[in-house]
CSV table of C-alpha atoms in Angstrom, one decimal:
chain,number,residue,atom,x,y,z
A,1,UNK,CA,0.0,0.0,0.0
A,2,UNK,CA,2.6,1.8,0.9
A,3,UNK,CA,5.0,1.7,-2.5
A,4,UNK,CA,1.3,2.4,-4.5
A,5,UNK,CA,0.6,5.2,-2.6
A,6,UNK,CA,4.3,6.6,-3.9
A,7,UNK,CA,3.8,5.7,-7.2
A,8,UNK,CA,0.6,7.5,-7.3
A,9,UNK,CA,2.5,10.7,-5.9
A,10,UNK,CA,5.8,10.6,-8.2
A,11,UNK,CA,2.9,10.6,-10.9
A,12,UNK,CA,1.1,13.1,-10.3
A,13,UNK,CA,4.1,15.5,-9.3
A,14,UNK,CA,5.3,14.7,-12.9
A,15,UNK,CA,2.0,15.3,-14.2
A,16,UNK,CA,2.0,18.7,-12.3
A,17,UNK,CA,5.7,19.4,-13.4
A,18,UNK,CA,4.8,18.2,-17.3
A,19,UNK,CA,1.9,20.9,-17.1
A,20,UNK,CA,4.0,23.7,-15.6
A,21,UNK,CA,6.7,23.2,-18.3
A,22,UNK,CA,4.0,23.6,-20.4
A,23,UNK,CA,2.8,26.7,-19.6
A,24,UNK,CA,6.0,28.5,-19.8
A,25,UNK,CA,6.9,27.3,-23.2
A,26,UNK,CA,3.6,28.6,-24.1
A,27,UNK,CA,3.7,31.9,-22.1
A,28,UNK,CA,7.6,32.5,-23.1
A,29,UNK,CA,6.6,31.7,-27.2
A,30,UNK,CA,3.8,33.8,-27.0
A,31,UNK,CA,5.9,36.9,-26.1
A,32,UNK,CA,8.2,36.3,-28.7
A,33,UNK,CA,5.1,36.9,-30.9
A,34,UNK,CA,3.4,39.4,-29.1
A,35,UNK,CA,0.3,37.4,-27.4
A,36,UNK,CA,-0.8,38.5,-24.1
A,37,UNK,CA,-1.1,36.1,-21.8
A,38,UNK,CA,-4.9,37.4,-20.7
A,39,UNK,CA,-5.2,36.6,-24.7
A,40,UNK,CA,-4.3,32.9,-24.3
A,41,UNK,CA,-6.9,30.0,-24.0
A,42,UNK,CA,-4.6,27.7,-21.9
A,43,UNK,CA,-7.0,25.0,-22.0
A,44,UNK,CA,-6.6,24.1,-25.4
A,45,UNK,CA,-2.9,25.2,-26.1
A,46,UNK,CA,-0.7,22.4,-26.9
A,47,UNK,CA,3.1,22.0,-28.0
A,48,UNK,CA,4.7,18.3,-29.4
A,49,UNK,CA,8.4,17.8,-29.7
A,50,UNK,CA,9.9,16.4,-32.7
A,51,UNK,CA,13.6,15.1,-33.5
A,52,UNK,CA,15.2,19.1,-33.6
A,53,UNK,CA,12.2,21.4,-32.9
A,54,UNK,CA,8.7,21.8,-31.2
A,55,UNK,CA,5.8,22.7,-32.5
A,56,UNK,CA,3.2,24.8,-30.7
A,57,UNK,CA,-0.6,25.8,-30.7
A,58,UNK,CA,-1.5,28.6,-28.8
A,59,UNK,CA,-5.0,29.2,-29.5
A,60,UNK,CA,-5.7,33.2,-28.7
A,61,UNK,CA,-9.0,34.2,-28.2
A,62,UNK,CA,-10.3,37.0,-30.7
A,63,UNK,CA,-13.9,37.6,-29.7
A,64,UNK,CA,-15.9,35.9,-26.4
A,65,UNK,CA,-19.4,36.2,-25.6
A,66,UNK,CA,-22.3,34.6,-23.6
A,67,UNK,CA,-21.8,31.1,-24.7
A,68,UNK,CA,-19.4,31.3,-27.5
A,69,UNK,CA,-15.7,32.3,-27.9
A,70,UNK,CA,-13.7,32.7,-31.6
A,71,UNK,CA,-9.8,32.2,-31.3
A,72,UNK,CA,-6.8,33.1,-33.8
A,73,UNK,CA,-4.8,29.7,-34.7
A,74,UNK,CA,-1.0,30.5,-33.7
A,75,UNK,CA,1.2,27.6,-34.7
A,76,UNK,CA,4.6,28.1,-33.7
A,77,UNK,CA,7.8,26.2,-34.7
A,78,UNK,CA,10.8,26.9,-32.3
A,79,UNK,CA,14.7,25.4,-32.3
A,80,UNK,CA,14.5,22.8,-29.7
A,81,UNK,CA,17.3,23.4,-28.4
A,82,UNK,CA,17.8,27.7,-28.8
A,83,UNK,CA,14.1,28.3,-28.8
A,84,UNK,CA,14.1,30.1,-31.6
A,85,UNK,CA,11.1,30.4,-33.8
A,86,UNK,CA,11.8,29.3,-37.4
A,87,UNK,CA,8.6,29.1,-39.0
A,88,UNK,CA,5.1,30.2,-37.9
A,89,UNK,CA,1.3,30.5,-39.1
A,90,UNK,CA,-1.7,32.9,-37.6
A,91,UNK,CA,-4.9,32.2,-38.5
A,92,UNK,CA,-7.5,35.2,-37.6
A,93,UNK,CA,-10.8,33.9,-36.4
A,94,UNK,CA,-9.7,30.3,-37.6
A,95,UNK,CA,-11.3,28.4,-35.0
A,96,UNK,CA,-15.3,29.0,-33.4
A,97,UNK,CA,-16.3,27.2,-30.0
A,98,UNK,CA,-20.1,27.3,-29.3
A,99,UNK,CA,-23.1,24.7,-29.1
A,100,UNK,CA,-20.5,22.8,-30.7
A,101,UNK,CA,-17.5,23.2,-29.0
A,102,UNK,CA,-13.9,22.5,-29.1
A,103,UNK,CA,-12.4,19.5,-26.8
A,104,UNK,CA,-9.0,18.9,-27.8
A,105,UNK,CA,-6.7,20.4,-30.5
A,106,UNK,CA,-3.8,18.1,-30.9
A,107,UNK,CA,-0.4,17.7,-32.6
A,108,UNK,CA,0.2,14.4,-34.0
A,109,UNK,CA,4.1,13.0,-32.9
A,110,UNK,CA,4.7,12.0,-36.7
A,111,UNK,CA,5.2,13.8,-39.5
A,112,UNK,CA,4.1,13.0,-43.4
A,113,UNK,CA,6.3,12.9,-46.0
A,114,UNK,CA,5.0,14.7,-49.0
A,115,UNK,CA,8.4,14.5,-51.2
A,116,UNK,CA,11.9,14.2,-51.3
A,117,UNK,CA,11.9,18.0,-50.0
A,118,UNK,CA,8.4,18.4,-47.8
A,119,UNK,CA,7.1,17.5,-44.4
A,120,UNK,CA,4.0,18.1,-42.8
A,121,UNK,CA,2.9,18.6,-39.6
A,122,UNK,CA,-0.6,17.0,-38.4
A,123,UNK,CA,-2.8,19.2,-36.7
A,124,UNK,CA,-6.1,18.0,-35.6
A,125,UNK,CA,-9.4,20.0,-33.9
A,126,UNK,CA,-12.0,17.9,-31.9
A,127,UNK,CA,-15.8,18.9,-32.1
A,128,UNK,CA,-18.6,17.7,-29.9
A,129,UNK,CA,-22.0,18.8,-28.8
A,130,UNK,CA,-23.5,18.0,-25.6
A,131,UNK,CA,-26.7,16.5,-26.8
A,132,UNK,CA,-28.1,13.5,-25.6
A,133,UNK,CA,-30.7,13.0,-27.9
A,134,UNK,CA,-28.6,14.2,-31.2
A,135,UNK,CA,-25.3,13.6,-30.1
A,136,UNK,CA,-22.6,14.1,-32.5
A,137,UNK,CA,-18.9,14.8,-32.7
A,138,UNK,CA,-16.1,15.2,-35.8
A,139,UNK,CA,-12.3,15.9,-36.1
A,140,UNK,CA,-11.0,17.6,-38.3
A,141,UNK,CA,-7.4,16.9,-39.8
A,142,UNK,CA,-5.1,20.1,-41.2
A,143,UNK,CA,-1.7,19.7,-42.4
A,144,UNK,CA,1.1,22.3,-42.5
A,145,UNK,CA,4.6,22.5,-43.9
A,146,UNK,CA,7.5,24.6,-44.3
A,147,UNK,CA,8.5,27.2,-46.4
A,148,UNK,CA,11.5,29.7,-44.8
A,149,UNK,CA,10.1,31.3,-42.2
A,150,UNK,CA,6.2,30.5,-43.0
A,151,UNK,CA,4.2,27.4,-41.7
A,152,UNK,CA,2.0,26.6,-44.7
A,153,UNK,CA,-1.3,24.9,-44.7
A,154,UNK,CA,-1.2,22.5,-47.5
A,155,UNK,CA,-4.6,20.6,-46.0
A,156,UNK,CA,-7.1,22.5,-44.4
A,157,UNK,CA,-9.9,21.0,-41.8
A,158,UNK,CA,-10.4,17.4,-43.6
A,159,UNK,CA,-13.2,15.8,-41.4
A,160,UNK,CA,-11.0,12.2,-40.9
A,161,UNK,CA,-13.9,10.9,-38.2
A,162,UNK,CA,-17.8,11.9,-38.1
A,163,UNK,CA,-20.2,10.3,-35.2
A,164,UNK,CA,-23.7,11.7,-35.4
A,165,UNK,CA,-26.8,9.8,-33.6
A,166,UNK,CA,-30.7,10.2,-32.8
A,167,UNK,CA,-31.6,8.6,-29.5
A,168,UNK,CA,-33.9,8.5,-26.6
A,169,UNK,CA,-31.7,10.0,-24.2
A,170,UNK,CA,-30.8,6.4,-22.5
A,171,UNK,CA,-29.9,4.0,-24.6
A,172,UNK,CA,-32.3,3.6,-28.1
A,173,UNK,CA,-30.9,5.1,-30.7
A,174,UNK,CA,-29.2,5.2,-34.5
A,175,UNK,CA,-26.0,5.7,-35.0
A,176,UNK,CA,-23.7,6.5,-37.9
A,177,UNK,CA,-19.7,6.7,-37.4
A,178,UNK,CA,-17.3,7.4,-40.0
A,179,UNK,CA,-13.7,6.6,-39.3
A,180,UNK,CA,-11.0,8.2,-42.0
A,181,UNK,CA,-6.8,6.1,-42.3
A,182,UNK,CA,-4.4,8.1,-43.9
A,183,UNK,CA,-2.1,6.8,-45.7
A,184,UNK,CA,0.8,8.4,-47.8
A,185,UNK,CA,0.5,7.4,-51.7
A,186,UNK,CA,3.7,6.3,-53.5
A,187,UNK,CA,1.4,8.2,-56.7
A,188,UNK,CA,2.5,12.5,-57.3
A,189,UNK,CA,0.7,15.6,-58.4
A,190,UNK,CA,2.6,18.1,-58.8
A,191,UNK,CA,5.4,16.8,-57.2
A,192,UNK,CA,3.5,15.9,-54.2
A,193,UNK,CA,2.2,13.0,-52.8
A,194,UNK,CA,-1.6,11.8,-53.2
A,195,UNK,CA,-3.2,11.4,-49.7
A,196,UNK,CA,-4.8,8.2,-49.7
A,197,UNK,CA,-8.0,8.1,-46.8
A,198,UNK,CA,-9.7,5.1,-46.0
A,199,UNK,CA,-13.2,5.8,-44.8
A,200,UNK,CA,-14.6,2.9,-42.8
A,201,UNK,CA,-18.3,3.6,-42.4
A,202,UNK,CA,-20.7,2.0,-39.8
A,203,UNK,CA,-24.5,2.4,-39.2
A,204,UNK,CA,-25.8,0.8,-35.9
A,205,UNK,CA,-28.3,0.8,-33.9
A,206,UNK,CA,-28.9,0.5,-29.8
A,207,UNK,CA,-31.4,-1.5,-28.4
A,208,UNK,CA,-33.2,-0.8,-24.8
A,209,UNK,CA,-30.6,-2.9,-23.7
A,210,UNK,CA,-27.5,-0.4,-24.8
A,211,UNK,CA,-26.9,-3.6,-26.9
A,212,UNK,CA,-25.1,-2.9,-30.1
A,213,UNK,CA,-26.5,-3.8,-34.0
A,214,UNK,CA,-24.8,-3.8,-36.7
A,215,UNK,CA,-27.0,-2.5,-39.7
A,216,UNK,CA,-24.0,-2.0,-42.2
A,217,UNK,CA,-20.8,-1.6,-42.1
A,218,UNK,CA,-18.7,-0.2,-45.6
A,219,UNK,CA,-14.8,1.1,-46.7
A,220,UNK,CA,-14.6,4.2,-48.8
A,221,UNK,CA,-11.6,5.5,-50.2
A,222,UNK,CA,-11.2,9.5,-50.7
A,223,UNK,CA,-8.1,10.6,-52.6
A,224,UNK,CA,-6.8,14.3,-52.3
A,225,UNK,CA,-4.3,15.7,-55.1
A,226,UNK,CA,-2.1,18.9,-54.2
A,227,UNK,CA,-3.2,21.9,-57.2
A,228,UNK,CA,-2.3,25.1,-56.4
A,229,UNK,CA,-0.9,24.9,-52.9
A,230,UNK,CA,-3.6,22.5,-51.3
A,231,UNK,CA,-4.7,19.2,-51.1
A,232,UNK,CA,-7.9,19.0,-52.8
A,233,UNK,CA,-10.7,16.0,-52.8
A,234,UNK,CA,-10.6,13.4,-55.9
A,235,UNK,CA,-13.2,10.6,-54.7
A,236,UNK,CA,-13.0,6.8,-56.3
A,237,UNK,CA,-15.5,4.3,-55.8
A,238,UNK,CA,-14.8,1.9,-52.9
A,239,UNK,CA,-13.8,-1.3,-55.7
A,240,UNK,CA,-10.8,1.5,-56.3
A,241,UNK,CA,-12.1,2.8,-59.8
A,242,UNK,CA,-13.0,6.1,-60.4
A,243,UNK,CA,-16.4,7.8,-60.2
């Protein structure tokens, strides 16, 4: 009992220092750029380390009212070891938080390789509603690389999972979920890679029971070609032939 009740206090004293750390990395790259901190939404600002730098998110809020807030997307790419920035993005009113709100924005810990020359870094936004009897939720997927001192969106807020349902509160109730794979196509456009997403599609429906039913259950695959500086949607059929 003893030992557990240790391990349960080293862990949260590094959860506590892992969030502090945090912070200040946050705080002390937002001054490099000029954010107040009264201007920064802490509870969805995020940073992810990567081989030589760090990427961070610090979402600052542009406009707040009863039951709604807009924020400014600030992604930030710093030396990891001098802190220096290297590249960076602002997006004005990118991001709005209301009825539906924001629960998580997140960096994903591996990049994409577009070409010989080209990374990208995954950013993703997670939606819900609180709902009971039309719940629903989505994430949305944008990619960013870059270019000198610029962080470039080359993909910009591809839904990659959908969950939407009618119910009676407890447990009756249809459901549809779509559930999107990337995967990196060894095909080109443009000198950049196709973006291969495999959709996997389910319709179900609860019974009084919170029991599960499978009504159908499908694969779709999306393909997105880069033309003028963005990924944009090509769709094939799901036997792989085009529409």
């Amino acid at each position: 009992m003893k030992h557990l009740l240790i391990i349960i206090f080293l862990t949260l004293s590094f959860n506590c220092l892992g969030q502090k750390e945090s912070r200040e990395l946050v705080e002390e790259t937002a001054q490099k750029v000029g954010i107040k901190n009264s201007a920064i939404f802490f509870q969805l600002a995020v940073s992810q380390e990567f081989e030589n730098d760090i990427l961070i998110v610090i979402p600052e809020i542009a406009e707040e009212g009863e039951g709604y807030m807009i924020l400014n997307n600030n992604l930030i790419l710093t030396d990891k070891k001098s802190g220096t920035i290297k590249a960076k993005f602002r997006g004005e009113k990118e991001w709005f938080s209301d009825a539906v709100r924001i629960d998580q924005i997140e960096i994903e810990p591996s990049i994409y390789k577009l070409n010989k020359t080209n990374v990208a870094f995954g950013l993703k936004v997670f939606y819900a509603n609180q709902s009971r009897p039309n719940p629903s939720s989505i994430t949305e997927l944008s990619l960013y690389t870059s270019d000198g001192e610029k962080l470039n969106v080359v993909l910009k807020e591809f839904p990659i999972s959908h969950y939407v349902g009618e119910t009676d509160t407890t447990c009756l109730g249809t459901f549809e979920v779509h559930t999107k794979e990337l995967k990196i196509s060894n095909t080109y456009t443009n000198q950049y890679a196709d973006l291969e997403f495999v959709n996997s599609i389910e319709l179900y429906e609860q019974n009084e029971n919170c029991e599960k039913i499978i009504k159908d259950a499908k694969k779709e695959v999306e393909i997105l070609k880069y033309e003028s500086g963005r990924y944009k949607k090509f769709e094939i059929s799901p036997d792989g032939r085009n529409d």
